[in-house]
XYZ file of C-alpha atoms in Angstrom:
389
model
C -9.745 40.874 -56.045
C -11.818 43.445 -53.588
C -9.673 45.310 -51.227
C -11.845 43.355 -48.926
C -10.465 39.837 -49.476
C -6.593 41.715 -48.786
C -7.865 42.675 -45.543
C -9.803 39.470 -44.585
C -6.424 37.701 -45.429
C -3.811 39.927 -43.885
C -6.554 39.689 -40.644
C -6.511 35.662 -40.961
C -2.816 35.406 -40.080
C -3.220 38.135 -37.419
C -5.476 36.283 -35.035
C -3.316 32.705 -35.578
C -0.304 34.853 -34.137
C -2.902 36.216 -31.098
C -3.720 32.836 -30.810
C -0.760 31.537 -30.712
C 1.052 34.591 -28.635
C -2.042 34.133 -25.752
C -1.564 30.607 -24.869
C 2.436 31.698 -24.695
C 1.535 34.209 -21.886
C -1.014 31.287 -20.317
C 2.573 29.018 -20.767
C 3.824 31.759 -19.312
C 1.805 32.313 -16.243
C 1.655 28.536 -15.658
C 5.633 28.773 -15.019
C 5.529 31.315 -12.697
C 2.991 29.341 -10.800
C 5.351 26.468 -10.783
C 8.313 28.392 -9.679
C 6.418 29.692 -6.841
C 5.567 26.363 -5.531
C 9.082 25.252 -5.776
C 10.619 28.413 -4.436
C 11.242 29.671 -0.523
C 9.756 32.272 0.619
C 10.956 34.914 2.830
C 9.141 34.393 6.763
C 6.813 31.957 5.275
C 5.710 33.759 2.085
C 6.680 32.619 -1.583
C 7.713 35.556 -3.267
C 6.686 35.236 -7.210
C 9.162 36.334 -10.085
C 8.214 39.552 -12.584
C 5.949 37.954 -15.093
C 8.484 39.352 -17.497
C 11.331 37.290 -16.392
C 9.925 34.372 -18.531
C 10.993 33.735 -22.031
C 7.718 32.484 -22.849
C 5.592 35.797 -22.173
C 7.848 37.472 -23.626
C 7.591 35.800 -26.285
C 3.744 35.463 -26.528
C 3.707 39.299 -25.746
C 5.686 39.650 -29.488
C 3.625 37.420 -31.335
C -0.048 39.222 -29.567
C 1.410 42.373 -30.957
C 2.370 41.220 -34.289
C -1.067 39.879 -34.954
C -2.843 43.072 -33.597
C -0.452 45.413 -36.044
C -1.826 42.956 -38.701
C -5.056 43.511 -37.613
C -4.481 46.915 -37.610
C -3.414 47.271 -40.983
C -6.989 44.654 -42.164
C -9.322 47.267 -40.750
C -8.714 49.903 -43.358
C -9.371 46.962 -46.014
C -12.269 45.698 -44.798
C -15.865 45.890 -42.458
C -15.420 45.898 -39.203
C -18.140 43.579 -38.552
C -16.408 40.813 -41.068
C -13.219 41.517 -39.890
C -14.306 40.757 -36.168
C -16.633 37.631 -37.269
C -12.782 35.967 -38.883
C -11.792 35.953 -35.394
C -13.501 32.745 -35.537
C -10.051 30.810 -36.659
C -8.821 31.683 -33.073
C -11.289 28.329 -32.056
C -9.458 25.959 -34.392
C -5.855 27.581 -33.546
C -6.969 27.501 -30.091
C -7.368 23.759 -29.960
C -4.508 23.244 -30.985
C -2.183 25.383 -29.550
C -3.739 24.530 -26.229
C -3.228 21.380 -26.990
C 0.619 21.246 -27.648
C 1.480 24.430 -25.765
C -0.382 23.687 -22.382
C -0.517 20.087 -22.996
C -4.446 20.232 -22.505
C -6.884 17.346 -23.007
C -9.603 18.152 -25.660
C -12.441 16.221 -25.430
C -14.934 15.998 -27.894
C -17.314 18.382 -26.432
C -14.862 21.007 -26.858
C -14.459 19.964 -30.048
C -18.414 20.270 -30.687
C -18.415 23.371 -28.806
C -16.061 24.920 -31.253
C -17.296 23.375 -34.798
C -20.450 25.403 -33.812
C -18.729 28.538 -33.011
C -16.729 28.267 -36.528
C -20.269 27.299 -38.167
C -22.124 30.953 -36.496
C -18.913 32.746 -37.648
C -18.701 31.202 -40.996
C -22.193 32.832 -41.574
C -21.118 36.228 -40.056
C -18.428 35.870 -42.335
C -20.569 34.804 -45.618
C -23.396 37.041 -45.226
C -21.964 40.081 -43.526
C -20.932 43.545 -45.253
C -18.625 43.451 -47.670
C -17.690 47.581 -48.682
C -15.707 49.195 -46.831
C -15.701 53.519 -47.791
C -13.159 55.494 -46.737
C -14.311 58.376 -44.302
C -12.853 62.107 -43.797
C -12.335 63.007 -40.443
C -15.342 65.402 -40.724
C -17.626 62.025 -41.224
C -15.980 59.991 -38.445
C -16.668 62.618 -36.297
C -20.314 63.042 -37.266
C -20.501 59.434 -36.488
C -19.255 59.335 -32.945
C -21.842 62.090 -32.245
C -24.700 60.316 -33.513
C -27.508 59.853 -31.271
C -27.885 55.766 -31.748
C -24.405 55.398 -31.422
C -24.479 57.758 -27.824
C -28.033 55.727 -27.290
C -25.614 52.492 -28.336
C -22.901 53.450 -25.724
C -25.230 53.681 -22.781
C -26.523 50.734 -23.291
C -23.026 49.184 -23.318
C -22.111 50.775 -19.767
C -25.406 48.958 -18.343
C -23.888 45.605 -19.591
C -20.887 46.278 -18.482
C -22.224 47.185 -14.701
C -24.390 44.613 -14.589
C -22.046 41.982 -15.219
C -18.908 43.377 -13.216
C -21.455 43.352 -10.490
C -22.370 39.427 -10.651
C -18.670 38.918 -11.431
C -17.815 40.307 -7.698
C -20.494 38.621 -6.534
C -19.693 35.503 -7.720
C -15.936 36.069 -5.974
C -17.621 36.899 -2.785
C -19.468 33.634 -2.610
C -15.902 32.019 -3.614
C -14.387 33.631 -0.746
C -16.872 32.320 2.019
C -15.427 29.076 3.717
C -17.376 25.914 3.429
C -20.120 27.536 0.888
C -20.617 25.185 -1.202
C -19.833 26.310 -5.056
C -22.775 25.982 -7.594
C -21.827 24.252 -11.443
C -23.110 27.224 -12.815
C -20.656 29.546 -11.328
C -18.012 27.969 -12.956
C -19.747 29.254 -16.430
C -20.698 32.594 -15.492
C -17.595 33.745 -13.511
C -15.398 33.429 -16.636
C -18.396 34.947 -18.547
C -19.091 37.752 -16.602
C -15.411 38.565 -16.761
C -14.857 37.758 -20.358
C -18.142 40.240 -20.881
C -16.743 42.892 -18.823
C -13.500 42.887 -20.960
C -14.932 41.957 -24.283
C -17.407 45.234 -23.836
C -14.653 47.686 -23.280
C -12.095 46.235 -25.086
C -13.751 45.559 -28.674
C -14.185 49.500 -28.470
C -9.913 49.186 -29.257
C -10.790 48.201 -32.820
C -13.249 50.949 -33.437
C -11.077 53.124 -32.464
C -7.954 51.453 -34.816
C -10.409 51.101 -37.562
C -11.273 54.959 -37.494
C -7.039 55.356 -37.180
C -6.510 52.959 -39.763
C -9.368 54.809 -42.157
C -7.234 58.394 -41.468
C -3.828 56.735 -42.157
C -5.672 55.339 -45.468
C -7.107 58.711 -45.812
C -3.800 60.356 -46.142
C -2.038 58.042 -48.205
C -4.584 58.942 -51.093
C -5.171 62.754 -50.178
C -3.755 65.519 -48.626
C -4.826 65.072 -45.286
C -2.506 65.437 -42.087
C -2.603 63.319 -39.515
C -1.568 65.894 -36.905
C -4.347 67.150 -35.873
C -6.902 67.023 -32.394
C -9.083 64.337 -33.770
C -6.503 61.719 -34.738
C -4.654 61.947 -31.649
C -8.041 61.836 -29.611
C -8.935 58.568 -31.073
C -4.624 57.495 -30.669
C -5.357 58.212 -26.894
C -8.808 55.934 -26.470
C -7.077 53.424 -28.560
C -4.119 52.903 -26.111
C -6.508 52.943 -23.051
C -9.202 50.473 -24.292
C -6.378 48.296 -26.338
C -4.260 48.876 -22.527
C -7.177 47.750 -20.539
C -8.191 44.651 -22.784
C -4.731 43.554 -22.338
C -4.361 44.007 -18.723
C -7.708 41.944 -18.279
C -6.561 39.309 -20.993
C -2.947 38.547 -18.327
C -5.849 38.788 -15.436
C -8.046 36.170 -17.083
C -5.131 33.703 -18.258
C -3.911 33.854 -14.531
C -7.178 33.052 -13.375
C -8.780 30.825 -15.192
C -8.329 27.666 -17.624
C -6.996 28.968 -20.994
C -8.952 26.853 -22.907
C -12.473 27.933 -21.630
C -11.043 31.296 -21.389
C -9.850 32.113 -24.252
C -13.178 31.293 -26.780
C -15.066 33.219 -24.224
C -13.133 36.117 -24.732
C -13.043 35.901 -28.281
C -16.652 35.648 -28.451
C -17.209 38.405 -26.233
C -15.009 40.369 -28.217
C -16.413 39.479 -31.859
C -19.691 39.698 -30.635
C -19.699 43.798 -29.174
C -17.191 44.394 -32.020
C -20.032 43.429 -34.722
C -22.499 45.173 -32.635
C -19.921 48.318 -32.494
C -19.422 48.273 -36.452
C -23.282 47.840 -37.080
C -24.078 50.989 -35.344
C -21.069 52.866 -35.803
C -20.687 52.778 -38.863
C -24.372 51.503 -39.872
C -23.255 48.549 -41.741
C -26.815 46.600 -40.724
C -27.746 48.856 -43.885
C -26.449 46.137 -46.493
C -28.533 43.365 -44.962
C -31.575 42.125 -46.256
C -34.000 39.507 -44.792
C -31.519 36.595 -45.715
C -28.970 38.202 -44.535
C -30.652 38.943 -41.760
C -31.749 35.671 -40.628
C -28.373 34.219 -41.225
C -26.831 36.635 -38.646
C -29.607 35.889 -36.121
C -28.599 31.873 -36.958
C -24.781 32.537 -36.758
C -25.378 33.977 -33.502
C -27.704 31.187 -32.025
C -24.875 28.655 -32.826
C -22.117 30.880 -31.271
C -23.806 30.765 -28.463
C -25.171 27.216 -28.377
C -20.816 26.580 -28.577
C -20.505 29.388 -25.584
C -22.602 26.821 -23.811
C -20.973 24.099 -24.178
C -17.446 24.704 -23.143
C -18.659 25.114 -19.488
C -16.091 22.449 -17.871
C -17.817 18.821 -16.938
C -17.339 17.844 -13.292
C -17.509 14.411 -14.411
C -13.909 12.666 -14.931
C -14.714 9.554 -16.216
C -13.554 8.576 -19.790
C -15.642 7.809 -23.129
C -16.744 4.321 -23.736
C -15.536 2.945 -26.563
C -18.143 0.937 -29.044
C -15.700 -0.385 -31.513
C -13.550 -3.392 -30.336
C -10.975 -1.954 -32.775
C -11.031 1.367 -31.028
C -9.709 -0.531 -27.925
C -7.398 -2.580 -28.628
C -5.866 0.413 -30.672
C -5.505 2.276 -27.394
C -4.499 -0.191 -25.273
C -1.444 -0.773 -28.186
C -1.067 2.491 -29.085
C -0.894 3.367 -24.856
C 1.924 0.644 -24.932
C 3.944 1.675 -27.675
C 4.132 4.857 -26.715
C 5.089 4.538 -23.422
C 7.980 2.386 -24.270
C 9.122 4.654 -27.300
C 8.925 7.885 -25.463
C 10.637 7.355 -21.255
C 9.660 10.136 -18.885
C 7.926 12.063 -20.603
C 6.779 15.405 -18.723
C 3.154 16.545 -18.920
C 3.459 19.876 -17.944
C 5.868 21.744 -20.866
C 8.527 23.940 -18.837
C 10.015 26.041 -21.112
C 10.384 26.691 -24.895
C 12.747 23.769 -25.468
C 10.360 21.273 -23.712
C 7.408 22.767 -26.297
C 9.628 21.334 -28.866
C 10.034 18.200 -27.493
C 6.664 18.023 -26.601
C 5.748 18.938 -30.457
C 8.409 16.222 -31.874
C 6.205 13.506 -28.962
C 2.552 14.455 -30.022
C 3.858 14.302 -33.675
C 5.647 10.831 -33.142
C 2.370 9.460 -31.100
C 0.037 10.729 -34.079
C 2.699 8.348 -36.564
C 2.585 4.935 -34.080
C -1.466 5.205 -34.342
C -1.722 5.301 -38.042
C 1.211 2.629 -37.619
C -0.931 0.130 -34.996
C -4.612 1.095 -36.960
C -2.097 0.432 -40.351
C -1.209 -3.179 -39.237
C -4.709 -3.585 -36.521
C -7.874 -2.774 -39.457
C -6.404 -5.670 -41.865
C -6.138 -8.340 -38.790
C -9.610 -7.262 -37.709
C -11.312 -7.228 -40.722
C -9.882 -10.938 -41.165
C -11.379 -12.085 -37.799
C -14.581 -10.618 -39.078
C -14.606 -12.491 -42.292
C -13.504 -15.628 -40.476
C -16.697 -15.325 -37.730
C -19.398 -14.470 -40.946
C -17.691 -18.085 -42.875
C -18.229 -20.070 -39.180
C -21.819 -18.950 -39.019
C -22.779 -19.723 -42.424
């Protein structure tokens, strides 16, 4: 087994926990909203309670560093770029952890939207580089003066400008009373800021791949790890990993957590494939197949990117199947007298149990009612085709 296939794994269980530990600090967040509304203020203003106060970010804050010291550990295993493309599990997780942690609805164009961001990742994943060299410090340095990569991190500044600038813009036109606030706003204010963050922050796991290559480095030589160059790269580390997670608690407070969330994971998978192609020129291994693939994988990223803009529309699906119906209507029923006062909103960590133990029990009472339903149908079915003939 390649040392790449031990990092791919060990990275695979790191993004479920930042999966899992982000929608705790969006559980998080949500309760200190709620508190606020209940609370009194002091001369008419609600005064909101240290973020830190609640179990639940506290908790998500362990289990988002947990996965990023597994991810850590991955990058001296594996390619950057295919490490970065696995991110792509987040979407599944995301579902549903959003959906039992935050109690969100997922419709099916969420659903859609993700199946074809786990499709474009899946070919990231299947035709992207798999070596991974070890580097001296001499090398890594070489690197980071390279002209395409300076040319490379230029470019990224532009991006970054550009879109911080229609992300203010877009808050301006927020701000004015009575403006009226176009659909398309509420896709490209997320975006913009999900851009902004994913730009600066995916240069974190450059810079923990180049610390994770050194602390490889030194477990099979005799190099130190005390000198200038490993403690520069320490030092960008902590600011870029710093500011991607003050603008990951700035985004969560802001905006839904399940359109926010993919969007920064995209942003961040996509500049971190970018950073790892020029970096460390791993576009070198790709052919014209692979080459095509990647442009593919991309397109349906992107087509999923698209779709999780939210739908102002409220109004439910239509259902075509009779069955489908009257399942609902019984399974709506059962539940309601099986499970009394249920909350939507989950409060704390004991109510995400009990909200776990009520999803599970509603998933058993369907296959129950379609159990005892498909039989009866079927029946009526047969019946109706003997009438007619």
């Amino acid at each position: 087994m390649g040392d790449w296939v031990i990092g791919a794994f060990i990275n695979l269980f790191g993004s479920i926990a930042i999966n899992f530990g982000t929608n705790l600090l969006k559980l998080g967040h949500d309760e200190r909203e709620r508190h606020s509304m209940l609370g009194e203020g002091i001369n008419g203003k609600t005064i909101l309670r240290p973020i830190i106060s609640f179990q639940s970010w506290r908790i998500g804050i362990l289990f988002f560093a947990f996965g990023n010291a597994l991810n850590f550990i991955s990058f001296g295993y594996a390619a950057q770029s295919l490490l970065a493309a696995l991110g792509s599990v987040q979407f599944v997780s995301n579902i549903a952890f959003a959906y039992v942690v935050l109690n969100k609805t997922v419709t099916v164009k969420v659903l859609v939207a993700t199946t074809f961001i786990v499709l474009g990742n899946t070919c990231l994943v299947a035709f992207g580089n798999h070596q991974s060299p070890v580097y001296t410090q001499d090398q890594l340095a070489e690197k980071y003066s390279n002209i395409t990569f300076l040319f490379y991190c230029l470019l990224l500044m532009v991006v970054v400008a550009m879109h911080h600038y229609v992300y203010r813009r877009g808050e301006l036109l927020l701000a004015i009373p009575g403006k009226e606030f176009r659909r398309y706003w509420k896709l490209l204010l997320p975006f913009s800021f999900a851009v902004v963050s994913g730009a600066i922050g995916s240069c974190s796991v450059l810079f923990a791949k180049s610390l994770s290559n050194l602390l490889r480095l030194s477990m099979s030589s005799s190099y130190r790890l005390d000198s200038w160059f490993t403690y520069s790269i320490l030092l960008l580390f902590l600011c870029t990993a710093g500011f991607w997670m003050t603008r990951l608690n700035e985004g969560l407070a802001q905006f839904d957590a399940i359109l926010i969330v993919p969007m920064f994971q995209i942003a961040w998978t996509f500049f971190s494939i970018c950073t790892g192609f020029v970096y460390f020129q791993e576009y070198q291994v790709l052919n014209a197949l692979r080459t095509m693939m990647f442009i593919l994988g991309m397109i349906s990223v992107f087509i999923g990117i698209s779709l999780l803009a939210p739908d102002d529309s409220k109004g439910g699906e239509v259902m075509d199947s009779p069955l489908s119906s009257i399942t609902s209507s019984k399974v709506n029923t059962d539940v309601e007298r099986l499970i009394e006062d249920s909350p939507s909103p989950i409060k704390d960590m004991k109510s995400l149990a009990r909200a776990m133990a009520t999803k599970a029990l509603g998933v058993v009472v369907r296959a129950k009612v379609v159990q005892i339903l498909v039989p009866y149908w079927n029946g009526i079915k047969r019946w109706n085709r003997n009438m007619i003939s």
